[in-house]
Coordinates of C-alpha atoms in Angstrom, one line a residue:
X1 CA 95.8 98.8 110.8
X2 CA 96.3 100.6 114.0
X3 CA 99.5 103.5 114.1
X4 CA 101.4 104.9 116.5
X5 CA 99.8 107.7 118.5
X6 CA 100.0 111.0 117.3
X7 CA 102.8 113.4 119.4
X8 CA 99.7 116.6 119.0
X9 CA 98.6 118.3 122.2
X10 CA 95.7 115.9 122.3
X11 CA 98.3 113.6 123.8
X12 CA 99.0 115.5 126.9
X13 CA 96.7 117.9 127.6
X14 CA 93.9 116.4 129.4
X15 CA 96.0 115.0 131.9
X16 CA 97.4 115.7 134.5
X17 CA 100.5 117.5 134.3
X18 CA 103.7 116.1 135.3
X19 CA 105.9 117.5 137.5
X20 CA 109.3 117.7 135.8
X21 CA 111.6 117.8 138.7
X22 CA 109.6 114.6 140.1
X23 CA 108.7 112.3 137.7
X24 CA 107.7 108.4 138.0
X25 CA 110.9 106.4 137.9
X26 CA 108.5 103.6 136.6
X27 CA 107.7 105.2 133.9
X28 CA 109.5 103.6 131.4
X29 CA 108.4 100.4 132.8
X30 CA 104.7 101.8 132.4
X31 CA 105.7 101.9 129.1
X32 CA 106.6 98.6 128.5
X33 CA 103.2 97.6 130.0
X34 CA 101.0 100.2 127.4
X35 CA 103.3 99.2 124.9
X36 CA 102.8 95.1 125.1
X37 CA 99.1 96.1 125.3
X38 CA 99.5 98.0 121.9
X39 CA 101.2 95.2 120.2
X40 CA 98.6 93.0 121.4
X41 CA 95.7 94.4 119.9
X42 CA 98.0 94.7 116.6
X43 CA 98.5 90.7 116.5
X44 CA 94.8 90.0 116.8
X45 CA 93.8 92.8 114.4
X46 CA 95.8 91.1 111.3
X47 CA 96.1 87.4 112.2
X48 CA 92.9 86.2 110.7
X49 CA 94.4 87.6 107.6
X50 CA 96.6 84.6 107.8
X51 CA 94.5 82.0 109.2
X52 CA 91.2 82.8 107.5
X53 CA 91.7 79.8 105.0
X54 CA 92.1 77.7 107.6
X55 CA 89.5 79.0 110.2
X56 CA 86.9 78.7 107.0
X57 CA 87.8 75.4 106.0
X58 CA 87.5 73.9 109.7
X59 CA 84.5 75.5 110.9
X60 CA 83.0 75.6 106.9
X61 CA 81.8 79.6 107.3
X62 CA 82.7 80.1 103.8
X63 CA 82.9 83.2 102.3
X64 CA 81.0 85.3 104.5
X65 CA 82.9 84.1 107.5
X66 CA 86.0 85.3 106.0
X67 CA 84.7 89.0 105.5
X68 CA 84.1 89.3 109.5
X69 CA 86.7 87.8 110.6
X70 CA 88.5 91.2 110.3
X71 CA 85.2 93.1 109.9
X72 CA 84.0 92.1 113.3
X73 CA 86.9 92.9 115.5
X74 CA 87.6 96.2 113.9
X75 CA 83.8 96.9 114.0
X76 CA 84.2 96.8 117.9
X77 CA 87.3 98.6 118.1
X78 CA 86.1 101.7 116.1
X79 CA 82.8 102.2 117.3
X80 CA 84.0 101.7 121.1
X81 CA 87.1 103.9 120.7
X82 CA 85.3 106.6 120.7
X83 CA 84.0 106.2 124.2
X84 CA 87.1 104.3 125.6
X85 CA 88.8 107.4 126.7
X86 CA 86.1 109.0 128.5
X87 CA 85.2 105.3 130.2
X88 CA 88.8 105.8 131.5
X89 CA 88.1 109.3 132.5
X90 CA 85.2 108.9 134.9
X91 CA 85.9 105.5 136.0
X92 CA 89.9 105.7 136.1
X93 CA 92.3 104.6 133.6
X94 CA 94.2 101.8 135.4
X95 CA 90.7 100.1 136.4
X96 CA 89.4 100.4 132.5
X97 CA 93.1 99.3 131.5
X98 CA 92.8 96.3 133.7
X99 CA 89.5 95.1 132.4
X100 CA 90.0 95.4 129.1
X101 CA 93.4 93.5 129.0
X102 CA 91.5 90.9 131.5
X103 CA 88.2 90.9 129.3
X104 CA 90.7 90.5 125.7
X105 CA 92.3 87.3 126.8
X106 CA 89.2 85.9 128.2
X107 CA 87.7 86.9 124.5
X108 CA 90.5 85.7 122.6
X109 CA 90.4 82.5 124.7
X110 CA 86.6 81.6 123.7
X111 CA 87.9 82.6 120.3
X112 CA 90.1 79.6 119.9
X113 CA 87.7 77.3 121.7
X114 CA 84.4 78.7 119.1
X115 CA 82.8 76.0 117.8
X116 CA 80.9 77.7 115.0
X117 CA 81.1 80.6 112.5
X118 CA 78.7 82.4 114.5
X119 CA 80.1 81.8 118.1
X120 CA 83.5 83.1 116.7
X121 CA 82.3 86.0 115.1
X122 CA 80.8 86.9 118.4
X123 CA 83.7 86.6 120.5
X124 CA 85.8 88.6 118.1
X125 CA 83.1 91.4 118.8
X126 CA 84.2 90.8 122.3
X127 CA 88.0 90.6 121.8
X128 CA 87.5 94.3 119.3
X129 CA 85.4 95.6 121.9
X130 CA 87.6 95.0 125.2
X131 CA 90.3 96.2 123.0
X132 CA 88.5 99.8 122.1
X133 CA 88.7 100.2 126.4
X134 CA 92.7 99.4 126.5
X135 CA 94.1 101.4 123.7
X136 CA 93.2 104.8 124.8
X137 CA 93.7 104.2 128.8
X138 CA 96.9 103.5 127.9
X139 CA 97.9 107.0 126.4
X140 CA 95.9 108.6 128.9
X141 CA 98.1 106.8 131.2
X142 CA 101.2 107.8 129.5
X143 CA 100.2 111.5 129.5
X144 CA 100.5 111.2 133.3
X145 CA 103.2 109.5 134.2
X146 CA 105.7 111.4 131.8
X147 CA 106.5 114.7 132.1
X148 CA 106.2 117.2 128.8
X149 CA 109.6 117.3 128.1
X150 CA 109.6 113.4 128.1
X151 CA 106.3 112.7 125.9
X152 CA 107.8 112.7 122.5
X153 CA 110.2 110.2 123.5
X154 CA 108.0 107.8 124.7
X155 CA 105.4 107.9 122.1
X156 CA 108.5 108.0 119.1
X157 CA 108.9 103.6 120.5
X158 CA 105.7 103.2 119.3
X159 CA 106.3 103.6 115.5
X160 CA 109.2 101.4 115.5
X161 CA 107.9 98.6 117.7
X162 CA 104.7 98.2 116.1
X163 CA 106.3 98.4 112.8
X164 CA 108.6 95.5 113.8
X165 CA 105.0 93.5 115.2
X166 CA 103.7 93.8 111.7
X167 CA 106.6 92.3 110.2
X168 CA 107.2 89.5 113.2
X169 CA 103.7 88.8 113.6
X170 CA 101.6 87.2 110.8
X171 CA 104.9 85.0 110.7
X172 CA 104.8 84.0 114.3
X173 CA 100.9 83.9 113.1
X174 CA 101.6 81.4 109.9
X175 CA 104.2 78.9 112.1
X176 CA 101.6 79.1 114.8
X177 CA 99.0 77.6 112.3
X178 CA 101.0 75.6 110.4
X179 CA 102.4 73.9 113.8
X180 CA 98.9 73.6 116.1
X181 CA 96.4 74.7 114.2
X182 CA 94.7 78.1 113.5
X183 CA 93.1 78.0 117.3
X184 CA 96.6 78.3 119.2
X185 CA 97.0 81.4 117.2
X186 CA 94.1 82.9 119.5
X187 CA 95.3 80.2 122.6
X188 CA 98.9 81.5 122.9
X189 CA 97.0 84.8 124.6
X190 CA 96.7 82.7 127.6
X191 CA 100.3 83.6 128.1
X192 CA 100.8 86.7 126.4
X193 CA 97.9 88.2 128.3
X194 CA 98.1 86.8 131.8
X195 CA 101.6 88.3 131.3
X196 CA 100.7 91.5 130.6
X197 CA 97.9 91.6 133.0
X198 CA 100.3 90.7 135.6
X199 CA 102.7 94.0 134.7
X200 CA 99.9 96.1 135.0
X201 CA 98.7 95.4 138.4
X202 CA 102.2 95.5 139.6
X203 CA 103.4 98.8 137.6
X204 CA 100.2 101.1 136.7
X205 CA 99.9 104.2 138.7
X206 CA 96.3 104.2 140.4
X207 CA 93.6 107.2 139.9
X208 CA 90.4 107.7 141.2
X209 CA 88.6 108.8 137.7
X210 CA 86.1 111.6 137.7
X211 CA 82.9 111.1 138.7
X212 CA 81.4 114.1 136.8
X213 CA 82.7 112.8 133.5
X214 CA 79.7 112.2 131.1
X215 CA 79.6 109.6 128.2
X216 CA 77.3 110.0 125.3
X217 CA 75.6 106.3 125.8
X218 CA 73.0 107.7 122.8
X219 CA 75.6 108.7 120.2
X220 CA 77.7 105.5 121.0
X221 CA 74.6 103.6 120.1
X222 CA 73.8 105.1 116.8
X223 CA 77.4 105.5 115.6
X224 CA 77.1 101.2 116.4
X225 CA 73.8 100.9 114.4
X226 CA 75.4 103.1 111.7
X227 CA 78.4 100.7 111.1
X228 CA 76.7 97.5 112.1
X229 CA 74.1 98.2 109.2
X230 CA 75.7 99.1 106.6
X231 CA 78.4 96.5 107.4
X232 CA 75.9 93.7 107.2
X233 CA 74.1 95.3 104.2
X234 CA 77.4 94.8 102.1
X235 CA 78.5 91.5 103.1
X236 CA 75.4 89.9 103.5
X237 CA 73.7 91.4 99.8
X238 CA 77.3 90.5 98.6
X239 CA 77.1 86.9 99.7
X240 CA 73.2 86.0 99.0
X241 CA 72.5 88.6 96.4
X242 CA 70.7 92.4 97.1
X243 CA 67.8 91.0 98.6
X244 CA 64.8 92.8 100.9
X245 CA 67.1 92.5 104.0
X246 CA 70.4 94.0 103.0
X247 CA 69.0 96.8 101.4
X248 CA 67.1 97.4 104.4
X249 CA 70.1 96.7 106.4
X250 CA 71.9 99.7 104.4
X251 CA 69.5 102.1 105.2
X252 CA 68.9 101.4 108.2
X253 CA 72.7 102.1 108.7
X254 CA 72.2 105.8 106.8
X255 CA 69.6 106.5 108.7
X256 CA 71.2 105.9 111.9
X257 CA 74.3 107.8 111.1
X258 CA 72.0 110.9 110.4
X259 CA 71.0 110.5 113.7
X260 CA 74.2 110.6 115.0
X261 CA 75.2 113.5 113.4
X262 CA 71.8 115.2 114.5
X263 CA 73.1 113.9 118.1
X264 CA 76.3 115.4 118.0
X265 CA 74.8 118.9 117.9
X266 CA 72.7 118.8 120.4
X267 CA 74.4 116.6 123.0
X268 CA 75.6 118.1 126.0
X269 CA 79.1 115.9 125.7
X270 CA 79.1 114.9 122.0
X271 CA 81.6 112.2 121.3
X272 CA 82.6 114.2 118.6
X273 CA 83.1 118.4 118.5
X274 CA 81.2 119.5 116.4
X275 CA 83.3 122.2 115.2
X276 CA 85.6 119.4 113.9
X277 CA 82.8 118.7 111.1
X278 CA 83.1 122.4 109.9
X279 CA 86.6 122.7 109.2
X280 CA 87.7 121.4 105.4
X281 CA 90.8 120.3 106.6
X282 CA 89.8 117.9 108.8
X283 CA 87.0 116.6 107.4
X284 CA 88.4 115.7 104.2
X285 CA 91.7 114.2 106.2
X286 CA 88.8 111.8 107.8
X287 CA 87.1 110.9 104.4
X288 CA 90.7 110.2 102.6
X289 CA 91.4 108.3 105.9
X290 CA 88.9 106.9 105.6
X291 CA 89.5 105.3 102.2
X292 CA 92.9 104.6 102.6
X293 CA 92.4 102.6 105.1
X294 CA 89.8 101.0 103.9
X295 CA 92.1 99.9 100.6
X296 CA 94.9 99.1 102.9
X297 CA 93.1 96.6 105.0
X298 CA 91.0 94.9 101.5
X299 CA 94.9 94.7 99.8
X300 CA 96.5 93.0 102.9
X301 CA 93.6 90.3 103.1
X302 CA 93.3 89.9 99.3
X303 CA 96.9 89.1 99.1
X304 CA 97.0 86.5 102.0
X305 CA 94.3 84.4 100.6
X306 CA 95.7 84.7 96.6
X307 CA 99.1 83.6 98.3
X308 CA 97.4 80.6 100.0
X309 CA 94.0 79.7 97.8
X310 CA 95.5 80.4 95.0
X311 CA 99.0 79.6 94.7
X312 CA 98.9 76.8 97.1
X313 CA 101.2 78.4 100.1
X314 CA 100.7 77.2 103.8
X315 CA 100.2 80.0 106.1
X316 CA 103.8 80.3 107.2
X317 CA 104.7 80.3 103.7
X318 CA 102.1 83.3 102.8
X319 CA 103.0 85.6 105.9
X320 CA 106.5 84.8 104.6
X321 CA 106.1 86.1 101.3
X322 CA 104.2 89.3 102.6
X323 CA 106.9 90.2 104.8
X324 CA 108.4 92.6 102.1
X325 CA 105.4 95.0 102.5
X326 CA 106.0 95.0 106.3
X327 CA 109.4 95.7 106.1
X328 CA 108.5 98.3 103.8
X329 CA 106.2 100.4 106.2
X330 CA 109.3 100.0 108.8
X331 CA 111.7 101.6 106.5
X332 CA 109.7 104.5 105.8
X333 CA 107.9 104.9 109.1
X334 CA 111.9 105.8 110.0
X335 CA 113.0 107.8 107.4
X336 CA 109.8 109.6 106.8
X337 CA 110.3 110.8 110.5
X338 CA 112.2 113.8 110.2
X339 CA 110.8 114.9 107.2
X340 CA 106.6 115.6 108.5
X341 CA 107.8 119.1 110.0
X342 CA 108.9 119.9 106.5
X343 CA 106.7 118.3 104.3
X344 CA 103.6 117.8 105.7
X345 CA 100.5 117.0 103.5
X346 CA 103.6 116.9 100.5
X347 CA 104.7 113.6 102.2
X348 CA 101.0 112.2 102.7
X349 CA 100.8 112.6 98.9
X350 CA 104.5 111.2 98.1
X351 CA 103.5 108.4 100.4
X352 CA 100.2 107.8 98.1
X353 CA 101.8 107.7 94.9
X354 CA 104.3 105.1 96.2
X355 CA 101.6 102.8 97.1
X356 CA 99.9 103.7 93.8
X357 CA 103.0 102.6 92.1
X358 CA 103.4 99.4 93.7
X359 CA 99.5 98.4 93.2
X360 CA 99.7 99.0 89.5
X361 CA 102.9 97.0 89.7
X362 CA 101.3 93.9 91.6
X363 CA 98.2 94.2 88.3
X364 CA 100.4 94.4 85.7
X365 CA 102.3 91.5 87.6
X366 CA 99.1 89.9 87.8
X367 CA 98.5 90.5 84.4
X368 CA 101.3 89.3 83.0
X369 CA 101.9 85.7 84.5
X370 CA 100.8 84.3 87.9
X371 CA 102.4 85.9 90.5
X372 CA 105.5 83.9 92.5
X373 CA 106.2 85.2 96.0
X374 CA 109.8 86.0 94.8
X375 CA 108.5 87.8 91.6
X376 CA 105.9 89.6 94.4
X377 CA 108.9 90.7 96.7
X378 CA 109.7 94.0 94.6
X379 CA 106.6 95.6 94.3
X380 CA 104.9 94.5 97.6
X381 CA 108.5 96.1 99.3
X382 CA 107.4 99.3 97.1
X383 CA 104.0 99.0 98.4
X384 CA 105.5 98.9 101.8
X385 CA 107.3 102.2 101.3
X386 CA 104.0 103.9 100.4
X387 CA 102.0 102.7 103.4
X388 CA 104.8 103.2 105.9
X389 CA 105.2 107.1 104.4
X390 CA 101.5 107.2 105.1
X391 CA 100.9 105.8 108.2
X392 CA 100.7 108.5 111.0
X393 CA 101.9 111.2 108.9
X394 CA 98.3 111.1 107.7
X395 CA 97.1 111.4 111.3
X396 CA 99.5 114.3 112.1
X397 CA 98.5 116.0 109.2
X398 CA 94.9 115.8 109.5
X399 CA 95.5 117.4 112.9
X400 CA 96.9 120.4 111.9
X401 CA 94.2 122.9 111.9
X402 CA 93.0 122.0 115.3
X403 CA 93.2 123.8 118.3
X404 CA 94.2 122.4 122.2
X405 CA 90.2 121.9 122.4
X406 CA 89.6 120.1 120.2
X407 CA 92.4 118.0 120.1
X408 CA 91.0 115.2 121.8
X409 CA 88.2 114.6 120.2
X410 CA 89.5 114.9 116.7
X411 CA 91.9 112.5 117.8
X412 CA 89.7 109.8 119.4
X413 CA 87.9 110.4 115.9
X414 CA 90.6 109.4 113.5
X415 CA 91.6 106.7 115.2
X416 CA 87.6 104.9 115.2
X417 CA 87.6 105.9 111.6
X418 CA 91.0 103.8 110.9
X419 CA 89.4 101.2 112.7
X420 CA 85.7 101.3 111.0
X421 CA 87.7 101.8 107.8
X422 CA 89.5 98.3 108.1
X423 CA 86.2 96.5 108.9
X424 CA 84.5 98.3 105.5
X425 CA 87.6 97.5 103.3
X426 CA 87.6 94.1 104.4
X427 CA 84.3 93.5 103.3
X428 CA 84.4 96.0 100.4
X429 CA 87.1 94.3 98.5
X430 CA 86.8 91.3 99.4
X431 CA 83.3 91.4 98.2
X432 CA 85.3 92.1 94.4
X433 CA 87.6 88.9 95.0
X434 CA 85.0 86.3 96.0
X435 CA 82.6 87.7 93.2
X436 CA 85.2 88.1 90.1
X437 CA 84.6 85.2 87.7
X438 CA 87.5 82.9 86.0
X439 CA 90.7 81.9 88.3
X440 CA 92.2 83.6 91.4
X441 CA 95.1 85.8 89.6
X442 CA 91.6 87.3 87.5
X443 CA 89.9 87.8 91.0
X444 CA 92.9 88.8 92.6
X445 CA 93.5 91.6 89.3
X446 CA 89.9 93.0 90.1
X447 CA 90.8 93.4 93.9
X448 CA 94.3 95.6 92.6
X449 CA 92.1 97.1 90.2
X450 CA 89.7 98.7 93.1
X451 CA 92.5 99.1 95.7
X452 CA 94.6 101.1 92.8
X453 CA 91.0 103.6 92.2
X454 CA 90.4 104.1 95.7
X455 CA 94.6 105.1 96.0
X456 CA 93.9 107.6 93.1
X457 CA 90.7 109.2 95.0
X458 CA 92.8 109.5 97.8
X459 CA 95.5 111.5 95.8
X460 CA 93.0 113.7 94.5
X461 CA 92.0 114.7 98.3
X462 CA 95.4 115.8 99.4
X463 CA 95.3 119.0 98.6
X464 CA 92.0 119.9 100.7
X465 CA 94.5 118.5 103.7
X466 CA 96.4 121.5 106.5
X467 CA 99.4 121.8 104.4
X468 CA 101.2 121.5 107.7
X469 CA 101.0 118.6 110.1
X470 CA 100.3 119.3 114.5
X471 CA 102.8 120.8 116.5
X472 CA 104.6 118.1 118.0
X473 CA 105.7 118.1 122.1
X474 CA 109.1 116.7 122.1

């Protein structure tokens, strides 16, 4: 689930500095534009959450096609995050901008004219992928339109707005389907993005790029093989049983992450420092990141297709009765605001046990009796708190040992790992719902059961954290 930028040095150093006395008077209209682009990539992140019954039951991908649906897109996006920014740095941010947004709704327009499992999966590569060069342009762009005073401002819409996407969107997602079918879901981008394309030609300040700005080709293409393999290891020896090929597909994936590592030492522009690797703090922010997320994104999906396999509910209905967990994360994305200066890695944990707390109220629930939407409301809202208390407090955190340096790159890091992380908890726990045995509240008590354990891990990481989160620019 993709969070609002962190307000660390990372997000304006690098950039050209603006003057104060002269800034852009578009600049809040640039704003708009990297704004819409943001909420974009949100939609298409979590919709198949919604649709993926339907999507399955049309184009008969079963299982499997279920796991990368999310997997795939959020594959893309992780892996070519990493580079975006330094795409947008040698070739210029508004061009990269431009054919990312362009490239997305041509993606996300094949999407919702696939006419197989396979086809679709491939264009969500695409749409993921086209995303990855959007995202970080965008920020990059901001950084040089605003002046340092400014900054804060600007990136404080983000949490708010996207917070009020997650809540709007999977039910604009459910009518959507309900009304035209799961392939306007992915049509509607027609407008949405021909729109925003539009905005940006008209309002996005133009820059040459730098030329002299290299891009580790190498390490982008093992940290791919690394994620691709061990991705298709789990699903596929999920699906079809540990067979010769996923098992060869795993370690193939290890392997190539070795190498990547290996690569990141010796490369003359590493995509990641690789001083970041030998400081505690934010190496174990990245591996509890890393799991959270992963829980997060299995929890969200589990929930959608108990709410519509196995209680019965259209998708309107089921993106209706999640809405409590999105208006959860709003409510504490706001109020836990103020308190990261104070807190810091105090609030990470406070925001864990809340989310704790409301997955070993959704078992117990589980447990108990099948679970209504209205008897769901409570705990998911609680669930809500915990995630929304989380979200980007984590990031900040995990930033706080950094210096100016290294800033960028640990940045760029966190956010692929977010992204990898959704595409391994989408398979990962969805693996333990398609396998349980007996009904869908038993599969769906084996899914809390794992989400809960991962939630606990995470709690017991917190305290290798920065006890203080980044300086902020305001």
């Amino acid at each position: 689930m993709p969070s609002a930028p962190s307000r660390t040095p990372a997000t304006v150093n690098g950039v050209n500095a603006v003057n104060a006395a002269h800034p852009d008077p578009r600049r809040w209209a640039v704003l708009a534009v990297v704004l819409f682009a943001a909420v974009l990539d949100l939609l298409d992140a979590t919709v198949t959450n919604i649709a993926a019954p339907a999507i399955t039951a049309d184009l008969h991908g079963g299982d499997t096609l279920v796991q990368w649906l999310g997997a795939s897109y959020a594959l893309a996006m992780g892996v070519l995050l990493v580079v975006g920014g330094r795409l947008g740095d040698r070739f210029g941010r508004r061009r990269l901008f431009l054919v990312g947004l362009s490239g997305f709704t041509l993606a996300s327009v094949a999407c919702g004219l696939a006419a197989g499992p396979g086809s679709l999966i491939g264009f969500r590569l695409l749409q993921g992928a086209f995303g990855a060069l959007v995202i970080p342009q965008g920020f990059g762009i901001l950084g040089a339109v605003f002046p340092r005073e400014e900054i804060g401002k600007a990136f404080g819409v983000f949490a708010p707005c996207l917070g009020l996407s997650a809540v709007s969107g999977p039910v604009l997602a459910g009518f959507l389907v309900d009304g035209f079918g799961w392939r306007s879901m992915f049509l509607i981008n027609i407008v949405l993005g021909g729109l925003a394309i539009t905005l940006a030609v008209r309002l996005l300040p133009r820059d040459a790029g730098d030329a002299t700005v290299t891009v580790d080709a190498p390490g982008a293409a093992l940290l791919a093989a690394t994620m691709l393999g061990l991705l298709h290891g789990l699903i596929d020896g999920s699906g079809h049983r540990w067979t010769l090929l996923p098992v060869l597909s795993v370690t193939a994936g290890a392997a190539s992450f070795a190498l990547f590592c290996l690569r990141q030492r010796t490369a003359a522009a590493p995509l990641v420092e690789p001083s970041l690797l030998r400081s505690r703090g934010f190496t174990s922010g990245l591996l509890l990141g890393l799991v959270f997320y992963a829980a997060v994104a299995g929890l969200l999906l589990v929930l959608s297709l108990f709410l519509q396999n196995g209680t019965g509910r259209t998708p309107a209905g089921a993106s209706l009765a999640l809405a409590p967990i999105a208006v959860g994360i709003v409510a504490a994305s706001i109020a836990a605001h103020p308190l990261k200066a104070r807190l810091g890695r105090t609030l990470v944990l406070a925001g864990l046990l809340l989310t704790l707390t409301g997955t070993l109220s959704l078992l117990a629930l589980a447990q108990a009796a099948t679970p209504t939407p209205w008897t769901l409301a409570g705990p998911l809202f609680l669930t809500g708190l915990g995630l929304g208390t989380c979200f980007g407090t984590l990031y900040e955190v995990t930033l706080g040992d950094t210096g100016p340096k290294q800033a960028g790159s640990a940045g760029g890091s966190l956010s692929a790992v977010t992204q990898l992380a959704n595409s391994i908890g989408a398979a990962a726990v969805t693996t333990v719902y398609f396998h349980t045995p007996g009904s869908a509240t038993d599969a769906l008590t084996h899914s809390l059961a794992a989400v809960a354990a991962a939630t606990l891990a995470c709690c017991a990481l917190v305290g290798l954290l920065p006890k203080h989160h980044a300086p902020t620019s305001e």
